[in-house]
XYZ file of C-alpha atoms in Angstrom:
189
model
C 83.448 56.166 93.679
C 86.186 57.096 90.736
C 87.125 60.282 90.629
C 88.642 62.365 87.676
C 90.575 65.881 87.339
C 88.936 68.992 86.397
C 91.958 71.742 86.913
C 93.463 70.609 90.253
C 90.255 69.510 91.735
C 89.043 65.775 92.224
C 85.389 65.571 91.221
C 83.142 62.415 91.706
C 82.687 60.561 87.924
C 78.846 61.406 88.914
C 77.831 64.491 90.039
C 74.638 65.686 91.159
C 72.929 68.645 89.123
C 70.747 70.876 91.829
C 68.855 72.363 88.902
C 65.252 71.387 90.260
C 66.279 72.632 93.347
C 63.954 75.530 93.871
C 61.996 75.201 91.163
C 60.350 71.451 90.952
C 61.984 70.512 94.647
C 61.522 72.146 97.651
C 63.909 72.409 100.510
C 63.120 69.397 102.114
C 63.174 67.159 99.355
C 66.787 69.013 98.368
C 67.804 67.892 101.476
C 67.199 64.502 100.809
C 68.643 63.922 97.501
C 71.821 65.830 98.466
C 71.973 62.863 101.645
C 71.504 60.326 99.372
C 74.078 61.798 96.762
C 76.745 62.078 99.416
C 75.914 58.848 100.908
C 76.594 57.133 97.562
C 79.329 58.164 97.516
C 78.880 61.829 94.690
C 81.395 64.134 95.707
C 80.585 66.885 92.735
C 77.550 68.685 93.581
C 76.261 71.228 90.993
C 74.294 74.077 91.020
C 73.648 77.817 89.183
C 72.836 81.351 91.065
C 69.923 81.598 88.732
C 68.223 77.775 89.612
C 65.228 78.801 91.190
C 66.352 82.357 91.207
C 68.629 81.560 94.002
C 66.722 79.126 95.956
C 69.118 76.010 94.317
C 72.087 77.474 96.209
C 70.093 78.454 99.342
C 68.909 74.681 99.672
C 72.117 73.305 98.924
C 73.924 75.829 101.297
C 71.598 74.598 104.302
C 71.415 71.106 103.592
C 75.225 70.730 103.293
C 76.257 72.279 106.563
C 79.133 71.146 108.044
C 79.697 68.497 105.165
C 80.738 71.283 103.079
C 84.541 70.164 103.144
C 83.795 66.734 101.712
C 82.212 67.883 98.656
C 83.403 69.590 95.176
C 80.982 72.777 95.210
C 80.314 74.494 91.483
C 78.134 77.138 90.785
C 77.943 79.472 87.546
C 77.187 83.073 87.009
C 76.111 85.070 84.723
C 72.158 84.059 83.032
C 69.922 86.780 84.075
C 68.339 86.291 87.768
C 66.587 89.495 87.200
C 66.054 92.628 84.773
C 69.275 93.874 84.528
C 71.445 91.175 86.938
C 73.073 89.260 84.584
C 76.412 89.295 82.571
C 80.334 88.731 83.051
C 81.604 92.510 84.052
C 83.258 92.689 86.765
C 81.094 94.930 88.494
C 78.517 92.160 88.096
C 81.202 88.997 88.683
C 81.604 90.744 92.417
C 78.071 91.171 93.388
C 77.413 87.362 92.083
C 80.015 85.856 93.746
C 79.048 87.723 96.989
C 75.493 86.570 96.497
C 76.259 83.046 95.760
C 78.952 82.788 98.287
C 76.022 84.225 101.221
C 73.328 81.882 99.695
C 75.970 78.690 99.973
C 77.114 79.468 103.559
C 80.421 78.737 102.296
C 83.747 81.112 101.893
C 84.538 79.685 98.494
C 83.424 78.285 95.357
C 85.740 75.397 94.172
C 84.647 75.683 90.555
C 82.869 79.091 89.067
C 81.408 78.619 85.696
C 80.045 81.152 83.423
C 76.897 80.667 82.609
C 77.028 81.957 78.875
C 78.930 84.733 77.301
C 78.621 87.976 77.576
C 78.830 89.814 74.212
C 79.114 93.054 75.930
C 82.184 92.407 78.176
C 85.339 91.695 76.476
C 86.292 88.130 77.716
C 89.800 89.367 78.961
C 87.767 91.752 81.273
C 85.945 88.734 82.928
C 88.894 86.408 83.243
C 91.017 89.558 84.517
C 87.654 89.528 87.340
C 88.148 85.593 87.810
C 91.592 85.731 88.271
C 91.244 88.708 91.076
C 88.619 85.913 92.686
C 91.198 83.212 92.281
C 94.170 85.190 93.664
C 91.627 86.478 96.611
C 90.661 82.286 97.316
C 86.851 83.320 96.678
C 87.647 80.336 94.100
C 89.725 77.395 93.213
C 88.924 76.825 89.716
C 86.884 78.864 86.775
C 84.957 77.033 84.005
C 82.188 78.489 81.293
C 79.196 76.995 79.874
C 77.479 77.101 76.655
C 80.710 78.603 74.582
C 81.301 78.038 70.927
C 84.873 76.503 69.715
C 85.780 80.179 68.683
C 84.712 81.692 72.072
C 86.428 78.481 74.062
C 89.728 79.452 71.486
C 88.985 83.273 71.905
C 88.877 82.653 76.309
C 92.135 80.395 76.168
C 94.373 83.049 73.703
C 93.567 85.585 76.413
C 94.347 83.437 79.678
C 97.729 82.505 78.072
C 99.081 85.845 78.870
C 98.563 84.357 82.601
C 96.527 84.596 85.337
C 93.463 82.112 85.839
C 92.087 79.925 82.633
C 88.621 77.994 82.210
C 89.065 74.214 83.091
C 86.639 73.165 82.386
C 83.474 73.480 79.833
C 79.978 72.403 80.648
C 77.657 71.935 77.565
C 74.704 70.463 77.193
C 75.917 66.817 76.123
C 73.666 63.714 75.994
C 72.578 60.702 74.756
C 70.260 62.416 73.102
C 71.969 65.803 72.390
C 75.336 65.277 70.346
C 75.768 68.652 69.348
C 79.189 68.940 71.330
C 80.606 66.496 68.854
C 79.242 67.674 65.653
C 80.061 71.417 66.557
C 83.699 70.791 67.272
C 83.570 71.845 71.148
C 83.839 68.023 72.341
C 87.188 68.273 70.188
C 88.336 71.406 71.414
C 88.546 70.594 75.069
């Protein structure tokens, strides 16, 4: 299987999204499409805290075991799990990386995505909690999800006064859903 670079990790050119996990797959069927994804040859498995409200990391956690170390493990923070867990503070950024970390029976995240923004935390706040996490080797590499070109320019202004930076940027990108290219973000990473 290729590989590419996201930050100074080597992901898989497929990756395997666990967001069924939990939700429309139980843990035994996780089980098996996370053998058959590693068998293959994926090496970038994919998941959330909130995918089946914690379940997606749970079954992915158990199912990887000791095959943890061959695999590029991302997760994202931040959506709401439940009334009032959600957001990029760092208050919150600790307890969800604690949480994820327990669910995934692993001691680090390789790449920690935020889910959304936050519009109440002050995005040098949250990459000044990311760093910290970095620094502490809770994680290797920090991405975000679902930012806007002025929130992806907005993220990377602050980070250039050093300490960690996003690497990476998952939005919703398809076949079917060009928005990413019409909105400018495709052109901004």
């Amino acid at each position: 299987m290729q590989t590419r670079k996201i930050g100074s990790l080597g992901v898989s050119v497929v990756g395997l999204g666990c967001n069924n996990f939990g939700w429309r797959i139980d843990a035994d069927a996780s089980a098996k499409v996370i053998d058959a994804a590693i068998e293959s040859g994926i090496t970038f498995l994919d998941t959330a805290d909130r995918y089946g409200k914690g379940e997606s990391e749970d079954f992915l956690g158990r199912a990887l075991g000791s095959r943890r170390d061959q695999i590029i493990l991302a997760t994202k923070f931040g959506m709401e799990m439940e009334k009032g867990q959600q957001g990029a503070s760092p208050k919150y950024i600790r307890e969800a990386i604690e949480a994820s970390l327990r669910r995934l029976k692993t001691d680090r995240i390789d790449l920690y995505q935020l889910h959304q923004p936050d519009p109440k935390t002050p995005i040098a706040d949250t990459l000044g909690a990311l760093d910290q996490l970095v620094r502490a080797g809770k994680v290797r590499e920090i991405g975000c999800s679902n930012f806007s070109v002025a929130q992806i320019r907005e993220a990377a202004g602050v980070a250039g006064t050093g300490g960690a930076h996003f690497v990476s940027v998952q939005n919703e990108f398809s076949l079917f859903h060009r928005e990413p290219e019409k909105n400018g973000v495709l052109a901004e990473c």
